[in-house]
mmCIF file with all atom_site columns, C-alpha atoms in Angstrom:
data_model
loop_
_atom_site.group_PDB
_atom_site.id
_atom_site.type_symbol
_atom_site.label_atom_id
_atom_site.label_alt_id
_atom_site.label_comp_id
_atom_site.label_asym_id
_atom_site.label_entity_id
_atom_site.label_seq_id
_atom_site.pdbx_PDB_ins_code
_atom_site.Cartn_x
_atom_site.Cartn_y
_atom_site.Cartn_z
_atom_site.occupancy
_atom_site.B_iso_or_equiv
_atom_site.pdbx_formal_charge
_atom_site.auth_seq_id
_atom_site.auth_comp_id
_atom_site.auth_asym_id
_atom_site.auth_atom_id
_atom_site.pdbx_PDB_model_num
ATOM 1   C CA . MET A 1 1   ? -2.284  -16.854 40.134 1.00 51.00 ? 886  MET A CA 1
ATOM 2   C CA . ASP A 1 2   ? -0.305  -13.852 39.290 1.00 71.00 ? 887  ASP A CA 1
ATOM 3   C CA . MET A 1 3   ? -2.030  -10.787 37.495 1.00 88.00 ? 888  MET A CA 1
ATOM 4   C CA . THR A 1 4   ? -0.082  -8.461  34.823 1.00 91.00 ? 889  THR A CA 1
ATOM 5   C CA . SER A 1 5   ? -0.746  -5.318  35.270 1.00 95.00 ? 890  SER A CA 1
ATOM 6   C CA . VAL A 1 6   ? 0.014   -2.350  32.223 1.00 97.00 ? 891  VAL A CA 1
ATOM 7   C CA . ARG A 1 7   ? 0.618   0.859   33.082 1.00 96.00 ? 892  ARG A CA 1
ATOM 8   C CA . VAL A 1 8   ? 1.843   4.173   31.144 1.00 96.00 ? 893  VAL A CA 1
ATOM 9   C CA . ALA A 1 9   ? 5.806   3.724   31.681 1.00 95.00 ? 894  ALA A CA 1
ATOM 10  C CA . THR A 1 10  ? 7.474   7.204   33.709 1.00 93.00 ? 895  THR A CA 1
ATOM 11  C CA . SER A 1 11  ? 10.993  7.813   33.417 1.00 89.00 ? 896  SER A CA 1
ATOM 12  C CA . GLY A 1 12  ? 12.168  6.106   36.783 1.00 90.00 ? 897  GLY A CA 1
ATOM 13  C CA . ASP A 1 13  ? 11.581  3.018   33.755 1.00 92.00 ? 898  ASP A CA 1
ATOM 14  C CA . ALA A 1 14  ? 13.816  3.676   31.278 1.00 88.00 ? 899  ALA A CA 1
ATOM 15  C CA . ASP A 1 15  ? 16.450  1.769   33.068 1.00 88.00 ? 900  ASP A CA 1
ATOM 16  C CA . ARG A 1 16  ? 14.569  -1.380  33.408 1.00 91.00 ? 901  ARG A CA 1
ATOM 17  C CA . ILE A 1 17  ? 13.149  -1.317  30.151 1.00 92.00 ? 902  ILE A CA 1
ATOM 18  C CA . LEU A 1 18  ? 16.750  -1.172  28.796 1.00 91.00 ? 903  LEU A CA 1
ATOM 19  C CA . SER A 1 19  ? 17.655  -4.303  30.519 1.00 92.00 ? 904  SER A CA 1
ATOM 20  C CA . LEU A 1 20  ? 14.198  -5.797  29.895 1.00 94.00 ? 905  LEU A CA 1
ATOM 21  C CA . HIS A 1 21  ? 15.316  -4.801  26.664 1.00 93.00 ? 906  HIS A CA 1
ATOM 22  C CA . ILE A 1 22  ? 18.509  -6.723  26.014 1.00 93.00 ? 907  ILE A CA 1
ATOM 23  C CA . GLU A 1 23  ? 17.989  -9.609  28.124 1.00 95.00 ? 908  GLU A CA 1
ATOM 24  C CA . SER A 1 24  ? 15.308  -10.272 26.049 1.00 96.00 ? 909  SER A CA 1
ATOM 25  C CA . ILE A 1 25  ? 17.162  -9.992  22.954 1.00 96.00 ? 910  ILE A CA 1
ATOM 26  C CA . LEU A 1 26  ? 19.853  -12.444 24.217 1.00 96.00 ? 911  LEU A CA 1
ATOM 27  C CA . ALA A 1 27  ? 17.398  -15.181 25.345 1.00 97.00 ? 912  ALA A CA 1
ATOM 28  C CA . PHE A 1 28  ? 15.022  -15.018 22.193 1.00 97.00 ? 913  PHE A CA 1
ATOM 29  C CA . GLY A 1 29  ? 16.883  -14.036 19.761 1.00 97.00 ? 914  GLY A CA 1
ATOM 30  C CA . PRO A 1 30  ? 18.848  -17.190 19.123 1.00 97.00 ? 915  PRO A CA 1
ATOM 31  C CA . ALA A 1 31  ? 16.187  -18.902 17.699 1.00 97.00 ? 916  ALA A CA 1
ATOM 32  C CA . GLU A 1 32  ? 16.079  -17.395 14.608 1.00 97.00 ? 917  GLU A CA 1
ATOM 33  C CA . TYR A 1 33  ? 19.148  -15.266 14.348 1.00 98.00 ? 918  TYR A CA 1
ATOM 34  C CA . ASP A 1 34  ? 23.394  -15.989 14.821 1.00 97.00 ? 919  ASP A CA 1
ATOM 35  C CA . GLU A 1 35  ? 25.161  -14.629 17.476 1.00 95.00 ? 920  GLU A CA 1
ATOM 36  C CA . ARG A 1 36  ? 26.739  -11.211 15.626 1.00 95.00 ? 921  ARG A CA 1
ATOM 37  C CA . GLN A 1 37  ? 22.959  -10.767 14.790 1.00 96.00 ? 922  GLN A CA 1
ATOM 38  C CA . VAL A 1 38  ? 21.716  -10.678 18.243 1.00 96.00 ? 923  VAL A CA 1
ATOM 39  C CA . ARG A 1 39  ? 24.844  -9.189  19.332 1.00 93.00 ? 924  ARG A CA 1
ATOM 40  C CA . ALA A 1 40  ? 24.550  -6.203  17.513 1.00 93.00 ? 925  ALA A CA 1
ATOM 41  C CA . TRP A 1 41  ? 20.773  -6.321  17.596 1.00 93.00 ? 926  TRP A CA 1
ATOM 42  C CA . ALA A 1 42  ? 21.237  -5.757  21.673 1.00 91.00 ? 927  ALA A CA 1
ATOM 43  C CA . ARG A 1 43  ? 23.713  -3.432  21.434 1.00 84.00 ? 928  ARG A CA 1
ATOM 44  C CA . ILE A 1 44  ? 21.756  0.117   22.293 1.00 71.00 ? 929  ILE A CA 1
ATOM 45  C CA . ASP A 1 45  ? 23.384  3.102   22.346 1.00 63.00 ? 930  ASP A CA 1
ATOM 46  C CA . ASP A 1 46  ? 20.733  5.683   22.101 1.00 52.00 ? 931  ASP A CA 1
ATOM 47  C CA . ARG A 1 47  ? 18.256  5.477   25.532 1.00 54.00 ? 932  ARG A CA 1
ATOM 48  C CA . GLU A 1 48  ? 16.633  8.185   25.114 1.00 51.00 ? 933  GLU A CA 1
ATOM 49  C CA . ALA A 1 49  ? 15.654  7.891   21.417 1.00 52.00 ? 934  ALA A CA 1
ATOM 50  C CA . THR A 1 50  ? 14.729  4.175   21.433 1.00 66.00 ? 935  THR A CA 1
ATOM 51  C CA . TYR A 1 51  ? 12.656  4.527   25.014 1.00 77.00 ? 936  TYR A CA 1
ATOM 52  C CA . PRO A 1 52  ? 10.766  8.079   24.167 1.00 80.00 ? 937  PRO A CA 1
ATOM 53  C CA . VAL A 1 53  ? 9.486   8.130   27.724 1.00 81.00 ? 938  VAL A CA 1
ATOM 54  C CA . GLY A 1 54  ? 6.278   11.138  28.443 1.00 79.00 ? 939  GLY A CA 1
ATOM 55  C CA . GLU A 1 55  ? 7.289   12.599  24.620 1.00 84.00 ? 940  GLU A CA 1
ATOM 56  C CA . VAL A 1 56  ? 4.362   13.164  22.748 1.00 87.00 ? 941  VAL A CA 1
ATOM 57  C CA . GLY A 1 57  ? 3.203   11.054  20.133 1.00 91.00 ? 942  GLY A CA 1
ATOM 58  C CA . HIS A 1 58  ? 4.805   7.894   21.399 1.00 93.00 ? 943  HIS A CA 1
ATOM 59  C CA . HIS A 1 59  ? 2.089   5.156   24.088 1.00 95.00 ? 944  HIS A CA 1
ATOM 60  C CA . LEU A 1 60  ? 4.726   3.297   25.934 1.00 95.00 ? 945  LEU A CA 1
ATOM 61  C CA . VAL A 1 61  ? 3.864   1.853   28.809 1.00 97.00 ? 946  VAL A CA 1
ATOM 62  C CA . VAL A 1 62  ? 4.949   -1.582  31.227 1.00 97.00 ? 947  VAL A CA 1
ATOM 63  C CA . ALA A 1 63  ? 3.641   -4.044  32.360 1.00 97.00 ? 948  ALA A CA 1
ATOM 64  C CA . GLU A 1 64  ? 4.524   -5.285  36.176 1.00 96.00 ? 949  GLU A CA 1
ATOM 65  C CA . ARG A 1 65  ? 3.701   -8.774  37.286 1.00 92.00 ? 950  ARG A CA 1
ATOM 66  C CA . ASP A 1 66  ? 5.055   -10.461 40.666 1.00 84.00 ? 951  ASP A CA 1
ATOM 67  C CA . ASP A 1 67  ? 5.884   -6.542  41.565 1.00 85.00 ? 952  ASP A CA 1
ATOM 68  C CA . GLU A 1 68  ? 8.451   -5.882  38.842 1.00 90.00 ? 953  GLU A CA 1
ATOM 69  C CA . VAL A 1 69  ? 8.508   -5.145  35.361 1.00 94.00 ? 954  VAL A CA 1
ATOM 70  C CA . ALA A 1 70  ? 7.972   -7.724  32.802 1.00 96.00 ? 955  ALA A CA 1
ATOM 71  C CA . GLY A 1 71  ? 7.655   -5.965  29.641 1.00 97.00 ? 956  GLY A CA 1
ATOM 72  C CA . TYR A 1 72  ? 7.389   -3.117  27.741 1.00 97.00 ? 957  TYR A CA 1
ATOM 73  C CA . GLY A 1 73  ? 5.058   -1.853  24.812 1.00 97.00 ? 958  GLY A CA 1
ATOM 74  C CA . HIS A 1 74  ? 5.247   0.930   22.718 1.00 96.00 ? 959  HIS A CA 1
ATOM 75  C CA . ILE A 1 75  ? 3.330   2.318   19.609 1.00 97.00 ? 960  ILE A CA 1
ATOM 76  C CA . ILE A 1 76  ? 3.461   5.501   17.974 1.00 96.00 ? 961  ILE A CA 1
ATOM 77  C CA . PRO A 1 77  ? -0.615  6.284   16.768 1.00 96.00 ? 962  PRO A CA 1
ATOM 78  C CA . ASP A 1 78  ? 0.462   8.644   14.163 1.00 95.00 ? 963  ASP A CA 1
ATOM 79  C CA . ASN A 1 79  ? 2.249   6.487   12.150 1.00 95.00 ? 964  ASN A CA 1
ATOM 80  C CA . GLU A 1 80  ? -0.139  3.330   12.760 1.00 97.00 ? 965  GLU A CA 1
ATOM 81  C CA . GLU A 1 81  ? 2.902   1.796   14.244 1.00 97.00 ? 966  GLU A CA 1
ATOM 82  C CA . LEU A 1 82  ? 3.238   -0.870  16.630 1.00 97.00 ? 967  LEU A CA 1
ATOM 83  C CA . ARG A 1 83  ? 6.698   -0.039  17.805 1.00 95.00 ? 968  ARG A CA 1
ATOM 84  C CA . ALA A 1 84  ? 7.724   -2.875  20.467 1.00 94.00 ? 969  ALA A CA 1
ATOM 85  C CA . VAL A 1 85  ? 6.579   -5.591  22.753 1.00 97.00 ? 970  VAL A CA 1
ATOM 86  C CA . TYR A 1 86  ? 9.203   -7.276  25.043 1.00 97.00 ? 971  TYR A CA 1
ATOM 87  C CA . VAL A 1 87  ? 8.766   -9.440  27.539 1.00 97.00 ? 972  VAL A CA 1
ATOM 88  C CA . HIS A 1 88  ? 11.392  -10.453 30.223 1.00 96.00 ? 973  HIS A CA 1
ATOM 89  C CA . PRO A 1 89  ? 12.234  -14.070 29.871 1.00 96.00 ? 974  PRO A CA 1
ATOM 90  C CA . ASP A 1 90  ? 11.476  -14.858 33.676 1.00 94.00 ? 975  ASP A CA 1
ATOM 91  C CA . HIS A 1 91  ? 8.245   -14.166 32.568 1.00 95.00 ? 976  HIS A CA 1
ATOM 92  C CA . SER A 1 92  ? 7.633   -15.862 29.526 1.00 93.00 ? 977  SER A CA 1
ATOM 93  C CA . ARG A 1 93  ? 4.694   -17.646 28.672 1.00 91.00 ? 978  ARG A CA 1
ATOM 94  C CA . CYS A 1 94  ? 3.016   -16.268 30.967 1.00 92.00 ? 979  CYS A CA 1
ATOM 95  C CA . GLY A 1 95  ? 0.521   -13.877 29.635 1.00 94.00 ? 980  GLY A CA 1
ATOM 96  C CA . VAL A 1 96  ? 2.911   -10.381 29.679 1.00 96.00 ? 981  VAL A CA 1
ATOM 97  C CA . GLY A 1 97  ? 2.967   -9.975  25.791 1.00 96.00 ? 982  GLY A CA 1
ATOM 98  C CA . SER A 1 98  ? -0.538  -10.910 24.852 1.00 96.00 ? 983  SER A CA 1
ATOM 99  C CA . THR A 1 99  ? -1.516  -8.313  28.000 1.00 96.00 ? 984  THR A CA 1
ATOM 100 C CA . LEU A 1 100 ? 0.488   -6.172  26.651 1.00 97.00 ? 985  LEU A CA 1
ATOM 101 C CA . LEU A 1 101 ? -0.418  -6.354  22.949 1.00 97.00 ? 986  LEU A CA 1
ATOM 102 C CA . ALA A 1 102 ? -4.379  -5.923  24.403 1.00 96.00 ? 987  ALA A CA 1
ATOM 103 C CA . HIS A 1 103 ? -3.580  -2.547  25.819 1.00 97.00 ? 988  HIS A CA 1
ATOM 104 C CA . LEU A 1 104 ? -1.634  -1.150  22.637 1.00 97.00 ? 989  LEU A CA 1
ATOM 105 C CA . GLU A 1 105 ? -4.306  -2.132  20.364 1.00 97.00 ? 990  GLU A CA 1
ATOM 106 C CA . GLY A 1 106 ? -7.134  -0.956  22.749 1.00 96.00 ? 991  GLY A CA 1
ATOM 107 C CA . TYR A 1 107 ? -5.819  2.184   22.910 1.00 96.00 ? 992  TYR A CA 1
ATOM 108 C CA . ALA A 1 108 ? -4.951  2.293   19.114 1.00 97.00 ? 993  ALA A CA 1
ATOM 109 C CA . HIS A 1 109 ? -8.651  1.271   18.543 1.00 95.00 ? 994  HIS A CA 1
ATOM 110 C CA . GLY A 1 110 ? -9.436  4.568   21.185 1.00 95.00 ? 995  GLY A CA 1
ATOM 111 C CA . ARG A 1 111 ? -7.467  6.824   19.281 1.00 95.00 ? 996  ARG A CA 1
ATOM 112 C CA . GLY A 1 112 ? -9.593  5.595   16.143 1.00 95.00 ? 997  GLY A CA 1
ATOM 113 C CA . LEU A 1 113 ? -6.739  3.775   14.349 1.00 96.00 ? 998  LEU A CA 1
ATOM 114 C CA . GLU A 1 114 ? -8.255  1.071   11.963 1.00 96.00 ? 999  GLU A CA 1
ATOM 115 C CA . ARG A 1 115 ? -4.956  -0.805  11.589 1.00 97.00 ? 1000 ARG A CA 1
ATOM 116 C CA . LEU A 1 116 ? -0.956  -1.762  13.326 1.00 98.00 ? 1001 LEU A CA 1
ATOM 117 C CA . GLU A 1 117 ? 1.246   -1.887  11.430 1.00 98.00 ? 1002 GLU A CA 1
ATOM 118 C CA . LEU A 1 118 ? 4.947   -3.981  13.126 1.00 97.00 ? 1003 LEU A CA 1
ATOM 119 C CA . TRP A 1 119 ? 8.485   -5.127  11.917 1.00 97.00 ? 1004 TRP A CA 1
ATOM 120 C CA . ALA A 1 120 ? 8.577   -8.553  13.802 1.00 98.00 ? 1005 ALA A CA 1
ATOM 121 C CA . SER A 1 121 ? 11.933  -10.085 14.689 1.00 97.00 ? 1006 SER A CA 1
ATOM 122 C CA . LEU A 1 122 ? 11.799  -13.390 13.018 1.00 98.00 ? 1007 LEU A CA 1
ATOM 123 C CA . ASN A 1 123 ? 11.642  -15.352 16.206 1.00 97.00 ? 1008 ASN A CA 1
ATOM 124 C CA . ALA A 1 124 ? 8.411   -13.223 17.185 1.00 97.00 ? 1009 ALA A CA 1
ATOM 125 C CA . VAL A 1 125 ? 6.486   -13.555 14.195 1.00 98.00 ? 1010 VAL A CA 1
ATOM 126 C CA . PRO A 1 126 ? 4.282   -16.715 15.529 1.00 97.00 ? 1011 PRO A CA 1
ATOM 127 C CA . PHE A 1 127 ? 3.830   -14.596 18.644 1.00 97.00 ? 1012 PHE A CA 1
ATOM 128 C CA . TYR A 1 128 ? 2.002   -12.071 16.661 1.00 98.00 ? 1013 TYR A CA 1
ATOM 129 C CA . GLU A 1 129 ? 0.273   -14.743 13.740 1.00 98.00 ? 1014 GLU A CA 1
ATOM 130 C CA . ARG A 1 130 ? -1.170  -15.880 17.647 1.00 96.00 ? 1015 ARG A CA 1
ATOM 131 C CA . GLN A 1 131 ? -2.568  -12.432 17.946 1.00 96.00 ? 1016 GLN A CA 1
ATOM 132 C CA . GLY A 1 132 ? -4.585  -12.025 14.356 1.00 96.00 ? 1017 GLY A CA 1
ATOM 133 C CA . TYR A 1 133 ? -1.607  -10.310 12.924 1.00 98.00 ? 1018 TYR A CA 1
ATOM 134 C CA . CYS A 1 134 ? -0.320  -11.616 9.326  1.00 98.00 ? 1019 CYS A CA 1
ATOM 135 C CA . GLY A 1 135 ? 2.581   -10.746 7.046  1.00 98.00 ? 1020 GLY A CA 1
ATOM 136 C CA . ILE A 1 136 ? 2.908   -8.565  4.628  1.00 98.00 ? 1021 ILE A CA 1
ATOM 137 C CA . GLY A 1 137 ? 6.546   -8.131  3.629  1.00 98.00 ? 1022 GLY A CA 1
ATOM 138 C CA . THR A 1 138 ? 9.805   -8.473  4.447  1.00 98.00 ? 1023 THR A CA 1
ATOM 139 C CA . GLU A 1 139 ? 12.698  -5.820  5.317  1.00 98.00 ? 1024 GLU A CA 1
ATOM 140 C CA . THR A 1 140 ? 16.337  -5.545  6.906  1.00 98.00 ? 1025 THR A CA 1
ATOM 141 C CA . ILE A 1 141 ? 17.468  -3.265  9.888  1.00 96.00 ? 1026 ILE A CA 1
ATOM 142 C CA . GLU A 1 142 ? 20.736  -2.411  9.532  1.00 95.00 ? 1027 GLU A CA 1
ATOM 143 C CA . LYS A 1 143 ? 22.780  -2.284  13.043 1.00 93.00 ? 1028 LYS A CA 1
ATOM 144 C CA . GLU A 1 144 ? 26.182  -1.354  13.264 1.00 89.00 ? 1029 GLU A CA 1
ATOM 145 C CA . TYR A 1 145 ? 28.183  -3.855  15.173 1.00 90.00 ? 1030 TYR A CA 1
ATOM 146 C CA . GLU A 1 146 ? 32.367  -3.845  15.609 1.00 90.00 ? 1031 GLU A CA 1
ATOM 147 C CA . GLY A 1 147 ? 33.230  -1.815  12.956 1.00 92.00 ? 1032 GLY A CA 1
ATOM 148 C CA . GLU A 1 148 ? 30.540  -3.703  10.348 1.00 93.00 ? 1033 GLU A CA 1
ATOM 149 C CA . THR A 1 149 ? 27.044  -3.947  9.289  1.00 96.00 ? 1034 THR A CA 1
ATOM 150 C CA . VAL A 1 150 ? 25.490  -6.273  10.589 1.00 96.00 ? 1035 VAL A CA 1
ATOM 151 C CA . SER A 1 151 ? 21.467  -7.324  8.727  1.00 97.00 ? 1036 SER A CA 1
ATOM 152 C CA . LEU A 1 152 ? 18.949  -8.378  10.507 1.00 97.00 ? 1037 LEU A CA 1
ATOM 153 C CA . PRO A 1 153 ? 15.967  -9.527  8.634  1.00 98.00 ? 1038 PRO A CA 1
ATOM 154 C CA . VAL A 1 154 ? 12.590  -9.031  9.618  1.00 98.00 ? 1039 VAL A CA 1
ATOM 155 C CA . CYS A 1 155 ? 8.808   -9.575  9.116  1.00 98.00 ? 1040 CYS A CA 1
ATOM 156 C CA . VAL A 1 156 ? 6.413   -6.894  7.857  1.00 98.00 ? 1041 VAL A CA 1
ATOM 157 C CA . MET A 1 157 ? 3.353   -7.292  9.423  1.00 98.00 ? 1042 MET A CA 1
ATOM 158 C CA . GLU A 1 158 ? -0.468  -5.844  10.318 1.00 98.00 ? 1043 GLU A CA 1
ATOM 159 C CA . ARG A 1 159 ? -3.654  -6.616  11.935 1.00 97.00 ? 1044 ARG A CA 1
ATOM 160 C CA . ARG A 1 160 ? -7.139  -5.047  11.319 1.00 96.00 ? 1045 ARG A CA 1
ATOM 161 C CA . LEU A 1 161 ? -8.546  -3.026  14.313 1.00 93.00 ? 1046 LEU A CA 1
ATOM 162 C CA . GLY A 1 162 ? -12.170 -2.070  15.257 1.00 75.00 ? 1047 GLY A CA 1
ATOM 163 C CA . ALA A 1 163 ? -15.168 -3.253  15.978 1.00 58.00 ? 1048 ALA A CA 1
ATOM 164 C CA . GLY A 1 164 ? -15.771 -5.300  12.534 1.00 51.00 ? 1049 GLY A CA 1
ATOM 165 C CA . SER A 1 165 ? -12.349 -7.040  13.023 1.00 50.00 ? 1050 SER A CA 1
ATOM 166 C CA . ASP A 1 166 ? -12.066 -10.254 13.495 1.00 46.00 ? 1051 ASP A CA 1
ATOM 167 C CA . PRO A 1 167 ? -7.933  -11.802 13.768 1.00 44.00 ? 1052 PRO A CA 1
ATOM 168 C CA . SER A 1 168 ? -9.441  -15.471 12.810 1.00 41.00 ? 1053 SER A CA 1
ATOM 169 C CA . MET A 1 169 ? -9.645  -13.312 9.083  1.00 39.00 ? 1054 MET A CA 1
ATOM 170 C CA . ALA A 1 170 ? -6.648  -11.539 9.391  1.00 39.00 ? 1055 ALA A CA 1
ATOM 171 C CA . GLY A 1 171 ? -5.218  -11.946 5.507  1.00 39.00 ? 1056 GLY A CA 1
ATOM 172 C CA . GLU A 1 172 ? -8.761  -13.143 4.103  1.00 37.00 ? 1057 GLU A CA 1
#
């Protein structure tokens, strides 16, 4: 059985994270977004802002499986923000996303956070719901693409962390 391991991302991972991010969007985005929305979402101009590897205030990790980067995750603890969990299409449905999320939640809990909030793409909502997150609202992300603004609706979700939190009770 292939095991997934999680480690802190290094600057050497940035190109692979970028590639994985785009491949994941192109593979899974069409489940909930049209082609223009997917293309706008996959257009990433500022890698340093998107993947702040080693930057103070950010915790960016990669999941490795079969000796390759299979996913990445990112939280900003000071904002109680889960910024990203992305899995490469070749490693989907293998527990990579759940492993990344468990690591990030453990890190957040260790930092004393009581909750995490995220803006989930619509295609990712079922994953987060299975992990104990509940929807608390909606937002729209605006992306520039081919000279036009493209709107991407997202679901704002949260999960309570800690010894007293029970994922099955989320939202009650």
